Amino acid sequence: MTAATHSSVSPADADAADAVLLGLDPEQREVATTLRGPVCVLAGAGTGKTRAITHRIAYGVRSGLLMPASVLAVTFTNRAAGEMRGRLRTLGAGGVQARTFHSAALRQLQYFWPRAVGGELPRLLERKIQFVAEAGARCRIRLDRNELRDVTGEIEWAKVTQTIPADYPAAALKAGREAPRDLAEIAQIYGTYEQLKRDRGMIDFEDVLLLTVGVLQDRHDIAEQIRAQYQHFVVDEYQDVSPLQQRLLELWLGDRDSLCVVGDASQTIYSFTGATPDHLLDFRTRYPQATVVKLVRDYRSTPQVVHLANGLLGQARGRAADHRLELVSQREPGPDPVYAEYPDEPAEAEGVAGRVRDLIAAGVPAGEIAVLYRINAQSEVYEQALADAGVPYQLRGAERFFERAEVQKAVLALRGSARSGGSDDPLLQDVVELGSQVRAVLSSTGWTTEPPAGSGAVRDQWESLAALVRLAEDFARSRPGVTLADLVVELDERRAAQHAPTVQGVTLASLHAAKGLEWDAVFLVGLTDGMMPITYAKTDEQVEEERRLLYVGVTRARHHLTLSWALSRAPGGRASRRPSRFLNGLRPGSAALGSRPGGPEAGAARKRGRRGPALCRVCGRTLTEAGEIKLMRCEDCPSDMDEGLYERLRDWRAGQSKLQGMPAYCVFTDKTLMAIAEAAPAEAGQLSMISGVGGRKLERYGADVLAICAGQEPAGADPDDA
């Protein structure tokens, strides 16, 4: 093995090395010249972290202090690794290895496997989803396409957190995972999946890290050989390392401390994959002698954009927020961020498309403009609006709306029902209104009117089909009297219009897919409570990660930034939505967020019995409609309803309706059942406070309802008492 360092530097080497430092700011220069001992670089968005660490490596190589082959730089994507290698070649440090964790581990595993284990390395399983499907079938657990994706994600999370199948249920419960199936079922599938791989002599990408860790732990001779080769390590995006990647890094290092890590806790947005900023935040604890450098000079964004980004983090809470960086823009002033409120979602999309067209006309290239949203299902209305405006676009990180499997399946079902004219379709008998027809047809594909709990592929699928329902409702509203067949023609026309080539177009992407990218102009759309933060962000930490996600979105903009939201879903709808709570105190005319609506004070008011106007327990708006007062929230505000309890109440109500020979709504209306399922009352006093549960119904049905809420079987009502 070659030596990693030299004890002396010639004048010629020093001159060549100093040339690498030209153009660096003082903090970047400190990063580049601090080559010994542990170094922690806290780098805010747009502060030139890649420039700093590549110049650090190049300075060490060109000064003779580092041998290129002794340096291993690791990051998280092939794109980032490729960019780093390109910069290093330009700087005269082309022999340095810049790889992802998986790529570096696989290379080592392939080389040492014959010596450590014997024989050839098992084949790499490129796509594990087929094996997960087979494992589910062997366990007699049927998984649809979206559940397959989510269960696969759970298995990946378990492996990167070094959780074995037997321990998965407890670990998932402790971590608050929103699992797509019963935890015991996932553990069973996980165990069977691992056995399938062993039987067929295959490994997956997580195994690459696990096996490399195992080899380095068990074979000290191999570990020492790798440590002799790589003596200096640089880790980019350190806030995103998983426990397994951290363990591998520790084994590469051994008892040495020649490590430089770079990260920003305020950009931790992948905790659902097992990533954690704890390793970055605990770096000084592990290495008390570490040099810590903060990069806060923002070269990407204007002072106006940076001011908003700082304001967002200024309201953050939690451990990551305690380590936030106050960015300082190095650019000339630009326009203030634009806050745009629209009456409905189509108007928002049309407004954004019009503004995009204006920017292009003013000379901003289409490829330098992005529209960013929280979930992929939001893309359709923007795809359509941009297509209608003649603006080319490209989707990043997702299929086009009409190319998604669930949408294609739904359109096929709608086409079949349209051809029959509804006469032979039992789903459409006595169903006249177009939106109801669409909901009826989609119910045959497994779609329900209420969203599934949690996030993931199942939720994405539901959101796509919900967008299709909304599209149908809007179509019917704009053209009274249209039929299902007319809708199918409209969908075909929309699909054809959106299939035009879109190279060098405006980027449409989710906020997660936008990480690491930047544009001259960014539109952050759909910024309402319930979408940002997303409805299923329940815990304080989940809400804070949503705030960080919005921060990432804001810091993608170099010059132009627009933040928008719609007060209602459809044209003519009630304006009940509210802008994201994250914008309180930042957008003009708003106050900083104080006590949370629906918090302890609101709960106490509900227990005392309300006097004066009824207020939404989510957003705090005054409620005026009876249905909303019954629910104690706006129709469009996020619900925390227990879906299972609601279904049990509906089943019970159906039985009572049949038993007593009266319509179901005479027992309890849907809104009352929803209110009960949201409140889950434990005693009669709590149940009586729900609108729609009067003294007579409390006496007649109270015992049954409370039993159902407690998870027990109701005794049933005597029809003679009716």
XYZ file of C-alpha atoms in Angstrom:
722
model
C 0.000 0.000 0.000
C 1.150 3.508 -0.740
C 1.769 6.004 2.005
C -1.016 8.481 2.497
C 0.920 11.542 3.565
C 4.248 13.257 3.006
C 6.201 15.158 5.605
C 7.417 17.937 3.378
C 6.024 20.143 0.642
C 8.155 21.638 -2.139
C 7.691 25.298 -3.125
C 6.312 24.250 -6.502
C 3.730 22.037 -4.777
C 2.807 24.889 -2.460
C 2.224 27.255 -5.387
C 0.023 24.697 -7.160
C -1.908 24.045 -3.979
C -2.430 27.723 -3.214
C -3.943 28.184 -6.657
C -6.744 25.836 -5.601
C -7.667 28.239 -2.798
C -8.236 31.210 -5.073
C -11.846 32.336 -5.076
C -12.816 30.624 -1.831
C -14.414 32.679 0.923
C -12.796 32.603 4.400
C -14.975 29.755 5.710
C -14.566 27.667 2.568
C -10.824 28.307 2.746
C -10.775 27.075 6.344
C -12.490 23.865 5.239
C -10.005 23.426 2.392
C -6.898 23.937 4.502
C -7.911 21.965 7.601
C -6.611 18.562 6.532
C -5.837 16.947 9.866
C -8.150 15.599 12.538
C -11.943 15.439 12.407
C -13.726 18.286 10.641
C -17.460 19.009 10.734
C -18.782 21.388 8.095
C -22.260 22.757 8.802
C -23.282 24.001 5.382
C -26.516 25.833 4.709
C -28.376 25.667 1.414
C -26.518 27.343 -1.443
C -23.340 27.972 0.535
C -20.955 26.099 -1.777
C -20.365 22.936 0.258
C -19.410 20.824 -2.758
C -16.955 23.524 -3.804
C -15.450 23.600 -0.316
C -14.926 19.848 0.057
C -13.664 19.252 -3.486
C -11.172 22.092 -3.074
C -10.186 20.599 0.286
C -9.353 17.282 -1.341
C -7.589 18.968 -4.276
C -5.570 21.182 -1.936
C -4.409 18.144 0.012
C -3.475 16.261 -3.159
C -1.719 19.155 -4.893
C 0.188 20.088 -1.748
C 1.400 16.500 -1.386
C -0.295 16.009 1.966
C -2.764 13.467 0.560
C -2.245 10.704 -1.972
C -5.263 10.550 -4.320
C -5.717 6.796 -3.846
C -5.868 7.233 -0.064
C -9.008 9.405 -0.135
C -12.553 8.076 -0.230
C -15.356 10.605 -0.668
C -18.873 9.246 -0.228
C -22.261 10.745 -0.927
C -25.815 9.526 -1.513
C -26.613 9.652 -5.214
C -24.769 8.624 -8.344
C -25.422 12.102 -9.735
C -23.724 13.769 -6.760
C -20.817 11.312 -6.886
C -20.379 11.949 -10.619
C -20.407 15.700 -10.105
C -17.785 15.379 -7.382
C -15.518 13.224 -9.591
C -15.836 15.745 -12.413
C -14.857 18.665 -10.182
C -11.929 16.740 -8.710
C -10.576 15.924 -12.190
C -10.816 19.609 -13.127
C -8.904 20.521 -9.961
C -6.123 17.998 -10.646
C -7.228 15.329 -8.157
C -8.576 12.771 -10.612
C -7.339 9.699 -8.763
C -9.639 10.232 -5.782
C -12.479 7.759 -5.291
C -15.872 9.528 -5.105
C -18.687 7.003 -4.702
C -21.992 6.334 -3.028
C -21.960 4.233 0.141
C -23.394 1.290 -1.798
C -20.948 1.590 -4.669
C -17.911 1.732 -2.383
C -19.141 -1.182 -0.267
C -19.971 -3.331 -3.308
C -16.515 -2.770 -4.773
C -14.884 -3.878 -1.529
C -17.226 -6.836 -1.119
C -16.539 -8.106 -4.642
C -12.792 -7.919 -4.056
C -12.667 -9.543 -0.631
C -15.545 -12.069 -0.837
C -13.470 -14.994 -2.206
C -10.978 -14.524 0.620
C -13.484 -13.830 3.389
C -16.193 -16.347 2.487
C -15.080 -18.315 -0.552
C -16.527 -18.675 -4.003
C -18.206 -15.913 -5.951
C -20.232 -13.101 -4.438
C -23.974 -13.894 -4.635
C -25.801 -12.210 -7.474
C -27.186 -8.758 -6.784
C -30.966 -8.491 -6.782
C -31.643 -5.350 -8.800
C -35.384 -5.116 -8.031
C -36.526 -6.693 -4.801
C -40.240 -6.112 -5.339
C -40.738 -9.423 -7.200
C -39.196 -11.318 -4.289
C -41.374 -9.416 -1.827
C -44.440 -10.373 -3.876
C -43.399 -14.027 -3.852
C -42.701 -13.868 -0.129
C -46.176 -12.454 0.437
C -47.724 -15.230 -1.642
C -45.827 -17.878 0.338
C -47.207 -16.326 3.511
C -50.684 -16.359 1.931
C -50.808 -12.577 2.192
C -52.027 -10.905 -0.973
C -50.427 -7.550 -1.680
C -51.581 -5.187 -4.392
C -49.073 -3.181 -6.419
C -49.007 -0.243 -4.033
C -48.838 -2.358 -0.893
C -45.906 -4.177 -2.496
C -44.031 -0.897 -2.822
C -44.786 0.116 0.753
C -43.927 -3.276 2.274
C -40.683 -3.224 0.287
C -39.970 0.190 1.790
C -40.591 -1.187 5.284
C -38.130 -4.023 4.656
C -35.528 -1.527 3.443
C -36.091 0.640 6.529
C -35.716 -2.389 8.799
C -32.441 -3.381 7.176
C -30.807 0.056 7.240
C -31.747 0.361 10.911
C -30.304 -3.150 11.462
C -33.638 -4.588 12.581
C -34.169 -8.331 12.100
C -37.608 -9.713 11.125
C -38.444 -10.895 14.646
C -37.781 -7.413 16.055
C -39.573 -5.483 13.305
C -43.031 -5.109 14.976
C -41.604 -3.619 18.172
C -39.129 -1.410 16.313
C -41.774 -0.133 13.881
C -44.167 0.606 16.729
C -41.491 2.490 18.654
C -40.519 4.503 15.559
C -44.149 5.388 14.818
C -44.049 3.814 11.360
C -47.223 4.154 9.271
C -47.113 0.551 8.099
C -49.230 -0.523 5.094
C -50.184 -3.871 6.689
C -50.318 -5.501 10.095
C -46.838 -5.356 11.639
C -46.773 -9.092 12.273
C -47.665 -9.734 8.625
C -44.830 -7.498 7.432
C -42.407 -9.258 9.773
C -43.520 -12.599 8.329
C -43.074 -11.373 4.749
C -39.689 -9.871 5.677
C -38.464 -13.166 7.118
C -39.697 -15.139 4.099
C -38.090 -12.623 1.730
C -34.735 -13.110 3.449
C -35.090 -16.892 3.196
C -35.926 -16.665 -0.520
C -32.737 -14.723 -1.164
C -30.640 -17.240 0.740
C -32.225 -20.160 -1.122
C -31.435 -18.583 -4.504
C -28.014 -17.229 -3.677
C -28.884 -13.557 -4.050
C -28.334 -10.357 -2.093
C -30.012 -6.942 -2.236
C -28.550 -3.454 -1.945
C -29.005 -3.314 1.818
C -27.209 -6.679 2.094
C -24.219 -5.094 0.375
C -23.808 -2.761 3.355
C -24.718 -5.423 5.926
C -22.296 -7.986 4.487
C -19.485 -5.452 4.179
C -20.028 -4.518 7.822
C -20.007 -8.206 8.743
C -16.759 -8.894 6.864
C -14.993 -5.892 8.409
C -16.173 -6.843 11.913
C -15.148 -10.505 11.616
C -11.970 -10.237 9.543
C -9.574 -7.790 11.130
C -6.954 -8.511 8.475
C -9.317 -7.355 5.718
C -10.385 -4.333 7.752
C -6.754 -3.333 8.226
C -6.040 -3.743 4.512
C -8.903 -1.373 3.647
C -7.776 1.077 6.327
C -4.265 1.011 4.885
C -5.694 1.879 1.478
C -8.164 4.572 2.582
C -6.852 6.866 5.263
C -8.886 9.998 4.655
C -12.676 10.161 4.400
C -15.121 12.833 3.299
C -18.883 12.304 3.749
C -21.336 14.618 2.005
C -25.011 15.059 3.082
C -24.083 13.617 6.474
C -27.519 14.486 7.882
C -28.935 11.677 5.723
C -26.791 8.760 6.962
C -28.590 5.720 8.338
C -27.378 3.739 11.365
C -26.047 1.063 8.996
C -24.069 3.545 6.901
C -22.671 5.103 10.071
C -21.525 1.685 11.271
C -19.763 1.036 7.956
C -18.047 4.429 8.150
C -16.822 3.640 11.669
C -15.336 0.350 10.460
C -13.595 2.074 7.575
C -12.099 4.576 9.997
C -11.013 2.214 12.768
C -9.366 4.189 15.546
C -8.405 7.088 13.286
C -10.071 10.482 13.027
C -9.151 11.711 9.535
C -12.768 12.409 8.710
C -14.548 15.403 7.212
C -18.361 15.402 7.289
C -20.643 17.933 5.636
C -24.334 18.432 6.305
C -27.254 20.587 7.344
C -29.736 19.323 9.942
C -32.310 21.763 8.555
C -32.406 19.741 5.335
C -33.216 16.385 6.956
C -36.298 15.294 4.992
C -35.795 11.545 4.559
C -36.335 10.212 8.077
C -38.941 7.782 6.690
C -36.067 5.905 4.982
C -34.049 5.586 8.185
C -31.968 8.743 7.742
C -31.210 10.655 10.929
C -29.348 13.915 11.652
C -28.234 12.591 15.043
C -24.802 11.550 13.746
C -24.200 15.085 12.469
C -25.525 16.725 15.623
C -23.526 14.377 17.875
C -20.248 14.805 15.962
C -18.690 17.112 18.564
C -19.648 14.649 21.294
C -17.837 11.807 19.514
C -14.922 14.034 18.535
C -14.472 16.772 21.180
C -11.360 18.005 19.379
C -13.152 18.421 16.051
C -12.863 21.569 13.982
C -16.344 22.906 13.215
C -16.800 25.286 10.303
C -20.110 26.930 9.448
C -20.850 27.904 5.869
C -23.581 30.552 5.911
C -22.752 32.717 2.883
C -25.529 31.873 0.435
C -24.392 32.256 -3.184
C -27.567 30.820 -4.683
C -30.475 32.969 -3.574
C -31.266 36.675 -3.363
C -31.488 38.389 0.038
C -35.281 38.331 -0.273
C -35.411 34.550 -0.706
C -32.845 34.022 2.046
C -34.817 36.238 4.423
C -37.879 34.053 3.964
C -35.845 30.868 4.428
C -34.386 32.204 7.666
C -37.854 33.217 8.830
C -39.182 29.704 8.255
C -36.459 28.161 10.382
C -36.838 30.897 12.976
C -40.195 29.362 13.936
C -38.860 25.786 14.005
C -38.695 23.678 17.148
C -36.790 20.579 18.143
C -33.200 19.429 18.162
C -32.468 20.114 14.487
C -33.867 23.633 14.906
C -31.435 24.292 17.753
C -28.606 23.905 15.214
C -30.127 25.961 12.406
C -27.885 28.213 10.361
C -28.689 31.877 9.681
C -27.918 32.321 5.999
C -26.465 35.551 4.581
C -27.118 36.165 0.900
C -24.144 37.150 -1.257
C -26.267 38.091 -4.256
C -27.667 41.389 -5.451
C -31.201 42.161 -4.237
C -34.047 40.728 -6.241
C -37.838 40.797 -6.205
C -39.721 40.024 -3.018
C -41.328 36.598 -2.800
C -44.843 36.681 -4.206
C -47.705 35.357 -2.075
C -50.697 34.465 -4.204
C -54.124 33.441 -2.957
C -56.630 31.922 -5.389
C -60.299 31.049 -5.019
C -59.818 27.441 -6.153
C -57.227 24.923 -7.381
C -57.847 25.356 -11.141
C -57.507 29.110 -10.731
C -54.238 28.582 -8.859
C -52.889 26.359 -11.625
C -53.978 28.807 -14.334
C -52.435 31.687 -12.406
C -49.140 29.829 -12.044
C -49.151 28.890 -15.737
C -49.762 32.521 -16.688
C -46.925 33.719 -14.478
C -44.636 31.032 -15.925
C -45.493 32.193 -19.435
C -44.695 35.795 -18.448
C -41.301 34.774 -17.065
C -40.442 32.885 -20.239
C -41.480 35.903 -22.318
C -39.209 38.045 -20.118
C -36.235 35.838 -20.952
C -36.176 33.212 -18.179
C -35.516 29.842 -19.867
C -38.265 27.262 -19.311
C -35.645 24.862 -17.983
C -34.834 27.368 -15.235
C -38.390 27.329 -13.841
C -39.897 24.770 -11.445
C -43.330 24.132 -9.963
C -42.975 22.196 -6.714
C -45.758 20.485 -4.760
C -46.096 18.223 -1.734
C -47.442 15.043 -3.364
C -47.313 13.734 -6.920
C -51.115 13.599 -7.194
C -51.083 17.412 -7.316
C -49.304 17.397 -10.663
C -52.321 16.795 -12.919
C -53.907 20.217 -12.632
C -50.515 21.852 -13.351
C -49.788 19.508 -16.238
C -53.119 20.547 -17.724
C -52.720 24.264 -17.059
C -49.235 24.388 -18.585
C -50.375 22.339 -21.574
C -53.333 24.694 -22.086
C -50.948 27.661 -21.912
C -48.627 26.090 -24.485
C -45.771 25.861 -21.979
C -43.525 22.770 -22.250
C -42.924 20.878 -19.020
C -41.185 17.792 -17.726
C -41.997 15.685 -14.684
C -39.225 14.705 -12.321
C -39.391 11.694 -10.047
C -42.903 10.611 -11.044
C -44.939 9.303 -13.933
C -47.203 11.682 -15.767
C -50.648 11.695 -14.252
C -52.330 9.775 -17.079
C -49.471 7.246 -17.231
C -49.881 6.131 -13.631
C -51.105 2.560 -13.383
C -53.986 3.354 -11.046
C -55.200 6.169 -13.322
C -54.997 3.972 -16.430
C -56.952 1.246 -14.647
C -59.573 3.772 -13.525
C -59.968 5.271 -17.011
C -60.362 1.752 -18.419
C -63.151 1.056 -15.908
C -64.846 4.374 -16.730
C -64.619 3.595 -20.441
C -66.277 0.225 -19.911
C -69.135 1.754 -17.921
C -69.562 4.518 -20.497
C -69.875 1.987 -23.317
C -72.654 0.156 -21.492
C -74.453 3.444 -21.007
C -74.977 2.480 -17.380
C -77.950 0.289 -18.281
C -76.166 -2.989 -17.617
C -73.910 -1.704 -14.877
C -75.340 -2.354 -11.395
C -72.950 0.232 -10.008
C -74.692 2.998 -11.928
C -78.310 2.078 -11.372
C -80.190 5.071 -9.954
C -76.958 7.134 -9.998
C -77.431 10.279 -12.083
C -74.835 12.867 -11.087
C -71.503 12.462 -12.925
C -69.285 12.765 -9.857
C -71.316 10.088 -8.081
C -71.084 7.861 -11.150
C -67.313 8.184 -11.192
C -67.061 7.448 -7.474
C -69.276 4.387 -7.966
C -67.135 3.058 -10.819
C -63.877 3.703 -8.975
C -65.223 1.905 -5.918
C -65.109 -1.253 -8.039
C -61.321 -0.792 -8.353
C -60.954 -0.654 -4.564
C -61.068 3.133 -4.133
C -62.930 4.557 -1.123
C -64.198 8.055 -0.466
C -62.106 8.326 2.706
C -58.297 8.355 2.438
C -56.196 5.575 3.938
C -54.231 6.373 7.064
C -50.599 7.357 6.736
C -48.392 7.980 3.726
C -46.743 5.820 1.101
C -47.826 4.256 -2.184
C -51.340 3.397 -1.034
C -51.954 7.026 -0.109
C -50.398 8.190 -3.408
C -52.744 5.904 -5.325
C -55.750 7.198 -3.395
C -54.740 10.808 -4.055
C -54.430 10.145 -7.812
C -57.929 8.673 -7.989
C -59.317 11.433 -5.783
C -57.851 13.912 -8.282
C -59.690 12.024 -11.039
C -62.963 12.355 -9.105
C -62.390 16.089 -8.630
C -61.633 16.446 -12.321
C -64.971 14.769 -13.138
C -66.856 17.020 -10.715
C -65.262 20.138 -12.176
C -66.032 18.938 -15.706
C -69.685 18.391 -14.810
C -69.881 21.789 -13.150
C -68.481 23.560 -16.204
C -70.695 21.649 -18.669
C -74.063 20.711 -17.149
C -75.636 17.596 -18.571
C -72.415 15.861 -19.616
C -72.342 12.069 -19.514
C -69.779 9.484 -18.513
C -68.981 9.029 -22.195
C -68.281 12.780 -22.508
C -65.918 12.536 -19.546
C -64.002 9.657 -21.150
C -63.557 11.747 -24.327
C -62.326 14.662 -22.194
C -59.821 12.409 -20.417
C -58.548 11.076 -23.752
C -58.075 14.618 -25.041
C -56.232 15.669 -21.899
C -53.950 12.662 -22.125
C -53.168 13.358 -25.797
C -52.442 17.033 -25.087
C -49.994 16.125 -22.353
C -48.005 13.658 -24.435
C -46.214 16.346 -26.426
C -42.386 16.319 -26.185
C -41.317 18.342 -23.174
C -37.542 18.500 -23.357
C -36.137 21.665 -21.784
C -39.476 22.438 -20.238
C -40.631 23.726 -16.888
C -39.895 21.169 -14.167
C -42.821 19.716 -12.237
C -41.626 17.876 -9.150
C -42.440 16.988 -5.586
C -40.495 18.775 -2.886
C -38.648 15.558 -2.039
C -37.579 15.082 -5.672
C -36.305 18.679 -5.806
C -33.656 18.174 -3.110
C -30.202 19.051 -4.430
C -31.516 21.054 -7.396
C -32.004 24.766 -8.055
C -33.774 27.045 -10.530
C -33.972 30.747 -11.338
C -37.701 30.748 -10.604
C -39.613 28.461 -8.235
C -43.352 28.192 -7.630
C -44.350 26.497 -4.362
C -48.003 25.560 -4.811
C -50.859 24.109 -2.765
C -49.558 25.580 0.492
C -52.605 24.961 2.671
C -52.877 23.359 6.079
C -53.531 19.696 5.434
C -51.110 19.670 2.516
C -48.233 21.599 4.097
C -47.941 20.190 6.686
C -49.520 17.068 5.235
C -52.548 15.685 7.055
C -50.824 12.573 8.329
C -47.981 14.488 9.981
C -49.233 13.881 13.528
C -46.290 14.213 15.889
C -44.317 17.378 16.567
C -41.260 15.896 14.861
C -43.280 14.937 11.776
C -44.639 18.477 11.558
C -41.123 19.888 11.918
C -39.909 17.675 9.075
C -42.705 19.149 6.955
C -41.372 22.612 7.825
C -37.892 21.525 6.755
C -39.374 20.230 3.515
C -40.845 23.658 2.794
C -37.459 25.203 3.683
C -35.825 22.971 1.083
C -38.395 24.180 -1.436
C -37.793 27.853 -0.676
C -34.012 27.470 -0.945
C -34.278 25.952 -4.447
C -35.022 29.445 -5.829
C -32.241 31.703 -7.032
C -34.195 34.845 -7.969
C -37.973 34.497 -8.342
C -40.098 32.781 -5.682
C -43.872 32.475 -5.624
C -45.864 30.801 -2.845
C -49.522 30.102 -3.518
C -52.604 28.393 -2.160
C -56.281 27.959 -3.027
C -59.140 28.671 -0.620
C -61.327 25.915 -2.048
C -60.880 22.839 -4.160
C -63.282 23.543 -7.004
C -64.736 26.677 -8.626
C -67.702 27.932 -6.645
C -66.655 25.964 -3.589
C -66.704 27.350 -0.086
C -63.515 29.228 0.801
C -62.726 27.218 3.919
C -59.054 26.419 3.441
C -56.307 28.326 5.171
C -52.727 29.072 4.118
C -50.053 26.865 5.648
C -49.413 27.616 9.295
C -45.698 27.733 8.391
C -46.319 31.052 6.623
C -47.876 32.712 9.669
C -45.883 35.802 10.558
C -44.044 35.651 7.222
C -46.653 36.425 4.584
C -48.056 39.970 4.558
C -50.983 40.515 6.886
C -50.465 37.368 8.944
C -49.563 37.065 12.605
C -47.064 34.631 14.080
C -48.592 31.371 15.162
C -49.654 31.405 18.776
C -51.614 28.718 20.553
C -52.647 25.979 18.186
C -56.336 25.723 17.245
C -57.611 22.470 18.557
C -55.026 22.512 21.330
C -55.674 22.178 25.079
C -57.624 25.421 25.304
C -59.991 24.379 22.547
C -60.353 20.941 24.094
C -61.233 22.475 27.439
C -63.811 24.701 25.775
C -65.428 21.690 24.173
C -65.604 19.919 27.524
C -67.185 22.961 29.171
C -69.727 23.328 26.410
C -69.354 26.131 23.869
C -70.749 29.580 24.247
C -70.729 31.976 21.355
C -69.565 30.979 17.857
C -68.343 27.441 17.135
C -64.696 27.386 16.051
C -62.916 24.843 13.877
C -60.695 22.744 16.143
C -58.060 22.573 13.369
C -57.739 26.057 11.862
C -59.784 28.151 14.303
C -62.216 29.576 11.714
C -65.756 30.397 12.816
C -68.109 27.642 11.704
C -71.497 28.489 10.244
C -72.735 25.381 8.430
C -74.564 22.725 10.409
C -72.485 19.844 9.075
C -69.258 21.570 10.052
C -70.552 22.533 13.482
C -71.434 18.886 13.969
C -67.843 17.882 13.128
C -66.358 20.900 14.943
C -64.059 21.466 11.972
C -64.162 22.851 8.436
C -65.170 20.366 5.773
C -61.759 20.681 4.087
C -59.635 20.695 7.241
C -57.734 17.475 7.968
C -59.618 14.797 9.882
C -58.178 12.584 12.612
C -61.097 10.176 12.329
C -60.637 6.547 13.313
C -61.510 4.892 9.992
C -62.100 1.479 11.550
C -64.419 2.912 14.186
C -66.366 4.802 11.515
C -66.902 1.613 9.511
C -68.031 -0.292 12.615
C -70.512 2.494 13.394
C -71.825 2.409 9.822
C -72.316 -1.364 10.006
C -74.152 -1.015 13.306
C -76.319 1.793 11.888
C -77.234 -0.350 8.876
C -78.398 -3.077 11.247
C -80.472 -0.643 13.274
C -81.979 0.807 10.108
C -83.061 -2.605 8.905
C -84.261 -3.677 12.339
C -86.402 -0.582 12.832
C -87.546 -0.163 9.237
C -86.355 3.408 8.924
C -83.745 5.180 6.747
C -80.206 4.995 8.088
C -79.967 8.775 8.494
C -82.845 8.647 10.973
C -80.584 6.662 13.287
C -77.598 8.970 12.859
C -76.487 11.038 9.868
C -73.113 10.415 8.219
C -71.799 13.645 9.732
C -72.810 12.571 13.222
C -71.105 9.195 12.751
C -67.986 10.987 11.525
C -68.070 13.282 14.553
C -68.404 10.267 16.851
C -65.530 8.473 15.111
C -63.356 11.571 15.460
C -64.202 12.148 19.125
C -64.266 8.438 20.136
C -66.206 9.263 23.349
C -65.544 7.082 26.379
C -68.589 8.035 28.442
C -72.142 9.305 28.015
C -71.323 12.912 28.872
C -68.784 13.137 26.068
C -71.173 11.481 23.617
C -73.996 13.871 24.523
C -71.850 16.888 23.583
C -71.699 15.757 19.942
C -74.175 17.603 17.764
C -76.839 15.200 16.520
C -76.840 13.102 19.700
C -79.779 14.431 21.660
C -81.196 13.072 24.916
C -83.603 10.706 23.151
C -80.930 9.185 20.896
C -78.481 9.042 23.756
C -80.960 6.998 25.752
C -81.825 4.751 22.808
C -78.410 4.225 21.202
C -75.854 5.516 23.710
C -74.932 2.159 25.236
C -74.389 0.596 21.804
C -72.314 3.493 20.509
C -70.098 3.644 23.602
C -69.574 -0.114 23.403
C -68.469 0.181 19.767
C -66.139 3.065 20.643
C -64.614 0.889 23.355
C -64.005 -1.907 20.845
C -66.778 -4.083 22.260
C -69.817 -5.695 20.690
C -73.038 -3.685 21.175
C -75.914 -5.349 22.932
C -78.298 -4.138 20.221
C -81.548 -2.207 20.489
C -84.990 -3.573 21.009
C -87.221 -2.481 18.111
C -90.185 -2.307 20.478
C -88.478 0.612 22.184
C -88.451 2.670 19.011
